[in-house]
PDB file of C-alpha atoms in Angstrom:
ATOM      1  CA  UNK U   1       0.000   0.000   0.000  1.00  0.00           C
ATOM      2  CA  UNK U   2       1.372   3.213  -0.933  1.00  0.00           C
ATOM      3  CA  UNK U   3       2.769   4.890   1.645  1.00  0.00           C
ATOM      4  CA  UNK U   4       3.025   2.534   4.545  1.00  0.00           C
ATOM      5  CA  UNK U   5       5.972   1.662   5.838  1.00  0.00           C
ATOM      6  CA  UNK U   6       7.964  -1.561   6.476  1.00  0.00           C
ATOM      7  CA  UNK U   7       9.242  -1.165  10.328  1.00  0.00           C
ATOM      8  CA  UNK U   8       7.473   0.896  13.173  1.00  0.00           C
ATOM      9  CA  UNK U   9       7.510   4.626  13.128  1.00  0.00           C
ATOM     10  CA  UNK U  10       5.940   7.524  14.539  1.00  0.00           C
ATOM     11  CA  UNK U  11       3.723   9.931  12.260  1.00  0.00           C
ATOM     12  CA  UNK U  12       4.715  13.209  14.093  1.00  0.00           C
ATOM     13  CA  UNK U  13       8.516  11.950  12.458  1.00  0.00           C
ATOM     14  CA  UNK U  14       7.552  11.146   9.106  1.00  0.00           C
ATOM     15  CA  UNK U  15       7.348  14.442   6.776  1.00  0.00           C
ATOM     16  CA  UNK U  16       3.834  15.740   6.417  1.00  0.00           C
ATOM     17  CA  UNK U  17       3.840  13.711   2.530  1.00  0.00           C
ATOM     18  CA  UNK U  18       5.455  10.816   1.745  1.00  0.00           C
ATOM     19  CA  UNK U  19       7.783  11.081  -1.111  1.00  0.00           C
ATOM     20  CA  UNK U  20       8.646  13.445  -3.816  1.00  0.00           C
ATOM     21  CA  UNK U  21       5.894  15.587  -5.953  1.00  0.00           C
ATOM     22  CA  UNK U  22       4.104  19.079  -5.716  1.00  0.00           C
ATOM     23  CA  UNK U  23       3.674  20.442  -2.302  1.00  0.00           C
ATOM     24  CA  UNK U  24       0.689  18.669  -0.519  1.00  0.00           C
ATOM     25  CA  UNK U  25      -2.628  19.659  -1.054  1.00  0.00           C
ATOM     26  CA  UNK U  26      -3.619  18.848   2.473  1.00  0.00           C
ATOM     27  CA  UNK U  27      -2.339  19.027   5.842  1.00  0.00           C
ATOM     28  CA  UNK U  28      -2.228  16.187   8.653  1.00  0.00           C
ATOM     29  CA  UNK U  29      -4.525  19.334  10.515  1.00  0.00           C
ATOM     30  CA  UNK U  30      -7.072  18.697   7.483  1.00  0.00           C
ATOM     31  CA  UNK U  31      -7.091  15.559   7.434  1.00  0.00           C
ATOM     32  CA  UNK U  32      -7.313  15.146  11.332  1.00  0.00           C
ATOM     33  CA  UNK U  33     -10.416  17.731  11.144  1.00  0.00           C
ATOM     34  CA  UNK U  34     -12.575  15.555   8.476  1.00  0.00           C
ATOM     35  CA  UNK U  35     -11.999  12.819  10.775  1.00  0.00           C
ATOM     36  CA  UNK U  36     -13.207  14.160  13.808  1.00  0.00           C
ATOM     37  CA  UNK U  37     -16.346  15.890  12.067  1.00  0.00           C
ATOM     38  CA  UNK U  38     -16.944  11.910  10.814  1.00  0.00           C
ATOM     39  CA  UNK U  39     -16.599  10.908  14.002  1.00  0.00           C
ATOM     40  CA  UNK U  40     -18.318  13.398  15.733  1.00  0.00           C
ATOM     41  CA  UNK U  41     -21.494  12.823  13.484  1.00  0.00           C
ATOM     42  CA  UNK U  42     -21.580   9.237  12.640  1.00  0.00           C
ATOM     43  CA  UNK U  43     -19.322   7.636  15.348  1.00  0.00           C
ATOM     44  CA  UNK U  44     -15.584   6.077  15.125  1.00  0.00           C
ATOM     45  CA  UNK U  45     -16.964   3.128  13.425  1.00  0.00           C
ATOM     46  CA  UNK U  46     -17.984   5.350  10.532  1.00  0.00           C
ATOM     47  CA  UNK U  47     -14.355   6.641  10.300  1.00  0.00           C
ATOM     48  CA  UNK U  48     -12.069   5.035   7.116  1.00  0.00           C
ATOM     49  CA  UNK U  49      -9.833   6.774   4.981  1.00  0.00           C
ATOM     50  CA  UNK U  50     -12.189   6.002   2.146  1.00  0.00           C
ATOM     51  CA  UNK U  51     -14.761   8.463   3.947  1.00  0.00           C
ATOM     52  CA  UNK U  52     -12.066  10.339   5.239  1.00  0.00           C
ATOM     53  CA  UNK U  53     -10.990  10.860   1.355  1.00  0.00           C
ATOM     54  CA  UNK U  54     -14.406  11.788   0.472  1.00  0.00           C
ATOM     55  CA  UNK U  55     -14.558  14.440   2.759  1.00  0.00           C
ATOM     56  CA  UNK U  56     -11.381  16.060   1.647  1.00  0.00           C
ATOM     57  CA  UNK U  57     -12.558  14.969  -1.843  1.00  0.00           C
ATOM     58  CA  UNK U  58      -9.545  13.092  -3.000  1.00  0.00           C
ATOM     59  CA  UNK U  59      -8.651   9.654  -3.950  1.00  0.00           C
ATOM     60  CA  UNK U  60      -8.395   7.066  -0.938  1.00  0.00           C
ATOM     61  CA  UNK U  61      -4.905   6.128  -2.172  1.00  0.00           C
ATOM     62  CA  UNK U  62      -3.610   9.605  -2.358  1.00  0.00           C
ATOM     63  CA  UNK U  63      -4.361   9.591   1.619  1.00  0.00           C
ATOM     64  CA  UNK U  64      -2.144   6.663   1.914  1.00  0.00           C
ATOM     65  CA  UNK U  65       0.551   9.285   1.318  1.00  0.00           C
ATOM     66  CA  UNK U  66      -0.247  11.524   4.314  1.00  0.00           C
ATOM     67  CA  UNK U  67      -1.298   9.026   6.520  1.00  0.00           C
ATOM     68  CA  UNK U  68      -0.200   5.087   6.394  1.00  0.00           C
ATOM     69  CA  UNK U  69      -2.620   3.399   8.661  1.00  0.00           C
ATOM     70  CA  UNK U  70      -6.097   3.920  10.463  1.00  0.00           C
ATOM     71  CA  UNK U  71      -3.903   3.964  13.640  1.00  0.00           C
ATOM     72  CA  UNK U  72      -2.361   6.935  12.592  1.00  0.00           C
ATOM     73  CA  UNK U  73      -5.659   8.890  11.406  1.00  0.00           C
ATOM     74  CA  UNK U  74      -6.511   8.055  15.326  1.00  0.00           C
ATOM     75  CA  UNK U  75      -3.210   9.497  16.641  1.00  0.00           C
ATOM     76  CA  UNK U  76      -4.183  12.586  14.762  1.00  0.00           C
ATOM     77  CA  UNK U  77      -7.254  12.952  15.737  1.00  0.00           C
ATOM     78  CA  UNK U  78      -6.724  12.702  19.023  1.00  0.00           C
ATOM     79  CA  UNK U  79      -3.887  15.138  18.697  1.00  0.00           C
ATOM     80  CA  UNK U  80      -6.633  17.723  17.105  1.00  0.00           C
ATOM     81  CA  UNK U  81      -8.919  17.617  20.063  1.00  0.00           C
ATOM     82  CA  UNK U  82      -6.628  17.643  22.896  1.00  0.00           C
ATOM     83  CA  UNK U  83      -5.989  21.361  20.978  1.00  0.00           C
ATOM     84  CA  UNK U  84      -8.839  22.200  23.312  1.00  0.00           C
ATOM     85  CA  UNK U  85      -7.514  22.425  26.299  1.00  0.00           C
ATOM     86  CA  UNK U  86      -6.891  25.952  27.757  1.00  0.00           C
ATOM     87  CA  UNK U  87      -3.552  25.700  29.304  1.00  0.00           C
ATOM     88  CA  UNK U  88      -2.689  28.993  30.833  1.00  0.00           C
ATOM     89  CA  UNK U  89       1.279  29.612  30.522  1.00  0.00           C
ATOM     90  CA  UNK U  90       2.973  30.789  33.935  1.00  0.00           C
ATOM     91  CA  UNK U  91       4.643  28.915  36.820  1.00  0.00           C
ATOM     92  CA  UNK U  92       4.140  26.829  38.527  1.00  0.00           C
ATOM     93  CA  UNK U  93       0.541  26.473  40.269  1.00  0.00           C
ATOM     94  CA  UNK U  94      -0.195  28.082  43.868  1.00  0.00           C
ATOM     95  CA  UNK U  95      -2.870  25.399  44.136  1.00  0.00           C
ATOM     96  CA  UNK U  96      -1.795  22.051  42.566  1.00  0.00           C
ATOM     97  CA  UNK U  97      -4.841  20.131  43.390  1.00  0.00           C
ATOM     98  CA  UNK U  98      -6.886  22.556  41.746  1.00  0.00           C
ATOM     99  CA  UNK U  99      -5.408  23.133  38.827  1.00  0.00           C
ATOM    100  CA  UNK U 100      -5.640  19.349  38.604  1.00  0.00           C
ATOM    101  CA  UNK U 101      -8.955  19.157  39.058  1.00  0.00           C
ATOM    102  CA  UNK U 102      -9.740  21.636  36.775  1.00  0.00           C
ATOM    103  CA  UNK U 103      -7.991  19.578  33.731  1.00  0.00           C
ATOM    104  CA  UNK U 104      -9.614  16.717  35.134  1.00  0.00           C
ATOM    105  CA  UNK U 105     -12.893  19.064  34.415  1.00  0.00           C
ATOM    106  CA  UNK U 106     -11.965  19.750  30.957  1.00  0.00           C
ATOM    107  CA  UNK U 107     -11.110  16.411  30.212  1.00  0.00           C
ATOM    108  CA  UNK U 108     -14.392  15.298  30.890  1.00  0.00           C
ATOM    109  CA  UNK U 109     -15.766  17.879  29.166  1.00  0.00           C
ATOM    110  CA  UNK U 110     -14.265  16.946  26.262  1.00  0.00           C
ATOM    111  CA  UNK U 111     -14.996  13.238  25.914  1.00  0.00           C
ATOM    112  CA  UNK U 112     -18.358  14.498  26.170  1.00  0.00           C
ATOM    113  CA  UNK U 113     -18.079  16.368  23.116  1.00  0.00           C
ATOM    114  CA  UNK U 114     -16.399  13.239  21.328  1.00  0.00           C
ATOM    115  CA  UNK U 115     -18.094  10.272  22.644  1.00  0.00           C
ATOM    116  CA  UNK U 116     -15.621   8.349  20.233  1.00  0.00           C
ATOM    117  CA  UNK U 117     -12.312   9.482  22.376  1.00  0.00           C
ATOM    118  CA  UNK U 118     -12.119   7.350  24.845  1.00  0.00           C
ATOM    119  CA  UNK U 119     -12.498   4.444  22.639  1.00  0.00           C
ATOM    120  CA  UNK U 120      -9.292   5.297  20.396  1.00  0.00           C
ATOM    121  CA  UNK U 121      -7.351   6.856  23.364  1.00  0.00           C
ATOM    122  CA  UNK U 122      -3.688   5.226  23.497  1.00  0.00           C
ATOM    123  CA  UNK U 123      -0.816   5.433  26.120  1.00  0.00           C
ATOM    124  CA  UNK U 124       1.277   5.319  22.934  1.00  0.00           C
ATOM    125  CA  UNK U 125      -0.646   8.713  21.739  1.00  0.00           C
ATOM    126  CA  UNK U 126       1.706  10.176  24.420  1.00  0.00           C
ATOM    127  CA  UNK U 127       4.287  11.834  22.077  1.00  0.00           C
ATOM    128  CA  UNK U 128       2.275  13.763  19.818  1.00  0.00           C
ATOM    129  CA  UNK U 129       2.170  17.589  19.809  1.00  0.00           C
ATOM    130  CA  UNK U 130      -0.579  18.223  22.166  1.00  0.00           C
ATOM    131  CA  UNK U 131       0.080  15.652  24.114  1.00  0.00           C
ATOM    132  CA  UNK U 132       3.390  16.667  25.377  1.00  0.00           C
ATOM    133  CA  UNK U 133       1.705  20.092  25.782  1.00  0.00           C
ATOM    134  CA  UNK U 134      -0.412  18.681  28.158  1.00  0.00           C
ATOM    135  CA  UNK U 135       2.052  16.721  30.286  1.00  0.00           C
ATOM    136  CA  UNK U 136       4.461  19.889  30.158  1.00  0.00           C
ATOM    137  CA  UNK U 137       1.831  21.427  31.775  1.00  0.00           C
ATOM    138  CA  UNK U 138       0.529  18.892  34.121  1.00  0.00           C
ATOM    139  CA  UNK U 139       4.423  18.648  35.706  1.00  0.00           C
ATOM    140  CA  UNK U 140       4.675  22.221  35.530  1.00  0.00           C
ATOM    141  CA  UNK U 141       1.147  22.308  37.438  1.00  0.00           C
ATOM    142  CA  UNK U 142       2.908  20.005  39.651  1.00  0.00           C
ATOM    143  CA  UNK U 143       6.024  21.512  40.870  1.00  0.00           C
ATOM    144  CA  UNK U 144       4.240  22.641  44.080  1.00  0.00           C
ATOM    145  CA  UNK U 145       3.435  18.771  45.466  1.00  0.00           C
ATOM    146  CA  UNK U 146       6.714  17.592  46.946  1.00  0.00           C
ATOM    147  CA  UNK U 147       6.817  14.171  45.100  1.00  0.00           C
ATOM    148  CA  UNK U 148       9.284  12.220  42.880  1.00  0.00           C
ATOM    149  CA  UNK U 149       8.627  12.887  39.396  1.00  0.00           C
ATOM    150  CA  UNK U 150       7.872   9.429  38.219  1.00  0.00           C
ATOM    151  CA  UNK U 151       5.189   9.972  40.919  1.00  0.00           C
ATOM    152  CA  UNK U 152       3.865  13.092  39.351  1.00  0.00           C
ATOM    153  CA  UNK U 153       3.495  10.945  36.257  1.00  0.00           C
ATOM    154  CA  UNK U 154       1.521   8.180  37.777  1.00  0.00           C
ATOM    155  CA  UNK U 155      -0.769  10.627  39.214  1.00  0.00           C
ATOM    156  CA  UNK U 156      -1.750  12.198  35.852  1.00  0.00           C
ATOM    157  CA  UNK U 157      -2.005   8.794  34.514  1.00  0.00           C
ATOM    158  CA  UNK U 158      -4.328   7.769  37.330  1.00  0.00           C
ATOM    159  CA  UNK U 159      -6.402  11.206  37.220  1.00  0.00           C
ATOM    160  CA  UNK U 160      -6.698  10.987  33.223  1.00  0.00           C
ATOM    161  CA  UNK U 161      -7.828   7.142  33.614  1.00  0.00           C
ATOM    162  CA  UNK U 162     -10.955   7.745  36.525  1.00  0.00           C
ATOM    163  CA  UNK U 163     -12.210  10.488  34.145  1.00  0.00           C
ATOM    164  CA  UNK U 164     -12.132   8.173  30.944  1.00  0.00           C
ATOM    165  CA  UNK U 165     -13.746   5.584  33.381  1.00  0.00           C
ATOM    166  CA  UNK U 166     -16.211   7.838  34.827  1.00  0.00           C
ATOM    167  CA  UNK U 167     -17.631   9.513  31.448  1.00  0.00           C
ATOM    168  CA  UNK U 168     -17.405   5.923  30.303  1.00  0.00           C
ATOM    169  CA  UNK U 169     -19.958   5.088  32.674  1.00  0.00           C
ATOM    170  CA  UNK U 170     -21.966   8.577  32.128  1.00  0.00           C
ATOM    171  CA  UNK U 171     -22.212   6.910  28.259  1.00  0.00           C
ATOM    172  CA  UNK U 172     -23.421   3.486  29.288  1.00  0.00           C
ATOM    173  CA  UNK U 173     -26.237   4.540  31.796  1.00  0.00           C
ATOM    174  CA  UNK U 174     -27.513   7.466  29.269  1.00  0.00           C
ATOM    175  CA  UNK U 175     -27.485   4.439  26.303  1.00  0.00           C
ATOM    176  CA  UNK U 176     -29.542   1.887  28.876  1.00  0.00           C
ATOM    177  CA  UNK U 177     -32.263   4.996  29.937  1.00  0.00           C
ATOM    178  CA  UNK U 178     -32.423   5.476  25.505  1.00  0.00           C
ATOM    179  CA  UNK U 179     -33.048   1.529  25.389  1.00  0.00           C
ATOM    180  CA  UNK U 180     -35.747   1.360  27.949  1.00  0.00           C
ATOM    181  CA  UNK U 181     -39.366   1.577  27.208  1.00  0.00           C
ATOM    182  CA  UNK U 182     -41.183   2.885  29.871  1.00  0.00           C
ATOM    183  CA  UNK U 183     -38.848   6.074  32.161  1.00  0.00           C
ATOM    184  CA  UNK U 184     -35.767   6.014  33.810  1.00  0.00           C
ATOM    185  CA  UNK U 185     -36.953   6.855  36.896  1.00  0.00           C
ATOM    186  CA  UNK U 186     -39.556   3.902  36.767  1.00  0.00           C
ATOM    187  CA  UNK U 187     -36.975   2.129  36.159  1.00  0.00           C
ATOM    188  CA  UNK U 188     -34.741   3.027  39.351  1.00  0.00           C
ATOM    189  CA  UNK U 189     -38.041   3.237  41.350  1.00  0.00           C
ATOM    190  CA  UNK U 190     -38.774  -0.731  40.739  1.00  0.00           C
ATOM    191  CA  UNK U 191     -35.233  -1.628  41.313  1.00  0.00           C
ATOM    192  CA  UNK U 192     -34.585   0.311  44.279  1.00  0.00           C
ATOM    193  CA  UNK U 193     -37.786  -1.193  46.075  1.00  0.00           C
ATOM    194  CA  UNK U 194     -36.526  -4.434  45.488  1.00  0.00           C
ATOM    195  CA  UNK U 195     -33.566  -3.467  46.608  1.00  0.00           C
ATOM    196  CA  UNK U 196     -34.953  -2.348  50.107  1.00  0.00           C
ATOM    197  CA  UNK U 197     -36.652  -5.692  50.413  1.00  0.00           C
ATOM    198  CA  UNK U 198     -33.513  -7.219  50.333  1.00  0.00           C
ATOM    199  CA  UNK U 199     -31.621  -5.544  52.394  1.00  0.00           C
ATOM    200  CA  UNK U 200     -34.687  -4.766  55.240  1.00  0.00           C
ATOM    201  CA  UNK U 201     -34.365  -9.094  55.444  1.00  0.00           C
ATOM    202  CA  UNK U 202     -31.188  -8.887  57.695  1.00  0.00           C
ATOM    203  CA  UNK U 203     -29.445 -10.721  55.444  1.00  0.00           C
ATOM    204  CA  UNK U 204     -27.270  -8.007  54.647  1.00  0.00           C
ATOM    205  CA  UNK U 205     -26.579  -5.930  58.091  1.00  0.00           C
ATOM    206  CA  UNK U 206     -24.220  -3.983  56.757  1.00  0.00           C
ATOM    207  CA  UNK U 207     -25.633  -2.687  53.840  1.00  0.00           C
ATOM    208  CA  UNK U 208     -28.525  -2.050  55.657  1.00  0.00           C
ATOM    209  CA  UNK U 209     -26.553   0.285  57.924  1.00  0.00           C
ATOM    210  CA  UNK U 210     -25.292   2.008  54.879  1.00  0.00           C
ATOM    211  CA  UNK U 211     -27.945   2.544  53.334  1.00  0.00           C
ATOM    212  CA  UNK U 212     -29.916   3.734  56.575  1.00  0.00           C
ATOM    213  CA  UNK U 213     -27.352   6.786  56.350  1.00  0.00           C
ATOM    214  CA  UNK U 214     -28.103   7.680  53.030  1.00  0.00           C
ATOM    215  CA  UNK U 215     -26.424   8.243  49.885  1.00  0.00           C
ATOM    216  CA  UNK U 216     -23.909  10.934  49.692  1.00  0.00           C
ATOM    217  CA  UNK U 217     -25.416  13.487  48.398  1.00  0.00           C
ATOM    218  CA  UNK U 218     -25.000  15.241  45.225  1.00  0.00           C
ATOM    219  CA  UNK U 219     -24.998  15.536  41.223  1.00  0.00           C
ATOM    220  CA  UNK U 220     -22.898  14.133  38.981  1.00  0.00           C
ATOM    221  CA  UNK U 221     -20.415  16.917  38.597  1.00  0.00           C
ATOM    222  CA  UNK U 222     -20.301  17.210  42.693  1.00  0.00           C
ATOM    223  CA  UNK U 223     -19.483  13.303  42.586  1.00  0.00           C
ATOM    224  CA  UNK U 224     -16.760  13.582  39.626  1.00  0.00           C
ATOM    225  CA  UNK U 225     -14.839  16.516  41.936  1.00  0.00           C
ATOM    226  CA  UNK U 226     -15.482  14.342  44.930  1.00  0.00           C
ATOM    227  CA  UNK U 227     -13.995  11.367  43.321  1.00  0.00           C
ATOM    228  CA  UNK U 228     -11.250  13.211  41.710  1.00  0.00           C
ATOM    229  CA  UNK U 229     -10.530  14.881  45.057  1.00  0.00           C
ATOM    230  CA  UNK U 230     -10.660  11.466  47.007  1.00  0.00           C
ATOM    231  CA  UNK U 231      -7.620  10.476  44.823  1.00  0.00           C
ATOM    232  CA  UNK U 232      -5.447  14.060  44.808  1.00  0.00           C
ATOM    233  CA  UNK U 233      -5.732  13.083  48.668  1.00  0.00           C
ATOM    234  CA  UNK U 234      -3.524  10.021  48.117  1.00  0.00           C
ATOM    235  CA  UNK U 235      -0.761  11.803  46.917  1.00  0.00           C
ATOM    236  CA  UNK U 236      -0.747  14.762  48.575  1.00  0.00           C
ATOM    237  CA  UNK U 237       1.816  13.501  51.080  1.00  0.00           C
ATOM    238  CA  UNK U 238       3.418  10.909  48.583  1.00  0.00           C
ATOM    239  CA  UNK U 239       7.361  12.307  48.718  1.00  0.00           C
ATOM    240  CA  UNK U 240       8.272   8.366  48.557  1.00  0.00           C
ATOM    241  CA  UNK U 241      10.956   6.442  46.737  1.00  0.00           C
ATOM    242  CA  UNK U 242       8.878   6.369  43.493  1.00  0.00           C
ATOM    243  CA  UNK U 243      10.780   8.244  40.806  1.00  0.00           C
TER     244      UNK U 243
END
């Protein structure tokens, strides 16, 4: 296939077209853009560098030339989304945990507006433009918790994977209330009265305990910070051998 190459490589090395000719008529930004507004409007599935050509209205080969594989196109457009995030330049941050949280926030935000992203999402994604952008920033945010800096690494890690978990979850519940056919809360209303019937047996002492305090309250954004919070607490004092 035209273009592709014979041993591993990354697509932020290779030049932005493949061998000799004019100068190209598109951009990896282009191409990255019709992908997303694909993706955006028809899902990931829909995404393949036939339809990808047909956007940009050129010849699915000729793509071959920009980009070499589908893996690629998803590097990209992962690249072109994570654009988004509003990364104020400065030192480092007087409140680390907030600053964290607030990426966190945007993160999620985000994956809301491309239900598709956490599906293509790759560790390996970590070394392309935006990416490093973000982590520069994220350590930078950092320099004010007193930890080792492979520690500072895991902790973005673990913060960046409870979001993708959490919307992940957001997704799933939303597509089971679109599947049912009477309401959601009809729904809840049955289970939860079963629920109580099971636990008000004794069987279950402890959960019946639990649930005699109550639910925590709050929304789902006051649960996300709480979550995200509940893990920032496990490294605030973490100045341990991990580096």
């Amino acid at each position: 296939m035209a273009g592709r190459a014979a041993t591993p490589e990354v697509i932020w090395a290779r030049p932005e077209r493949a061998g000799r000719g004019p100068k190209p008529a598109y951009s990896r930004a282009d191409i990255a853009a019709a992908a997303v507004r694909i993706a955006d409007a028809d899902g990931v599935d829909a995404v393949s560098m036939r339809r990808v050509a047909g956007e940009l209205g050129c010849g699915t080969m000729s793509l071959y030339n920009y980009v070499p594989r589908k893996e690629d196109l998803y590097e990209l457009m992962v690249d072109a989304v994570s654009a988004d995030y509003e990364l104020p330049a400065g030192p480092g941050a007087a409140d680390w945990r907030a600053e964290i949280l607030a990426l966190a926030r945007q993160t999620r935000d985000m994956m809301r507006r491309h239900p598709w992203l956490a599906r293509v999402m790759s560790p390996l994604y970590g070394c392309s433009p935006n990416a490093l952008r973000y982590l520069e920033h994220c350590l930078d945010v950092l320099e004010g918790l007193d930890a080792p800096s492979g520690t500072k690494m895991e902790l973005i890690g673990m913060v960046n994977g409870s979001v993708m978990t959490y919307v992940a979850n957001e997704f799933a519940m939303a597509e089971h209330a679109r599947s049912l056919p009477w309401s959601e809360e009809q729904e809840q209303a049955v289970r939860f009265a079963y629920l109580a019937a099971q636990v008000g047996g004794g069987a279950y002492p402890r959960l019946a305990a639990a649930f005699a305090q109550g639910p925590a309250p709050g929304n789902p954004d006051e649960i996300f910070d709480r979550m995200l919070n509940r893990l920032l607490d496990s490294f605030a004092g973490a100045a341990g051998p991990t580096g």
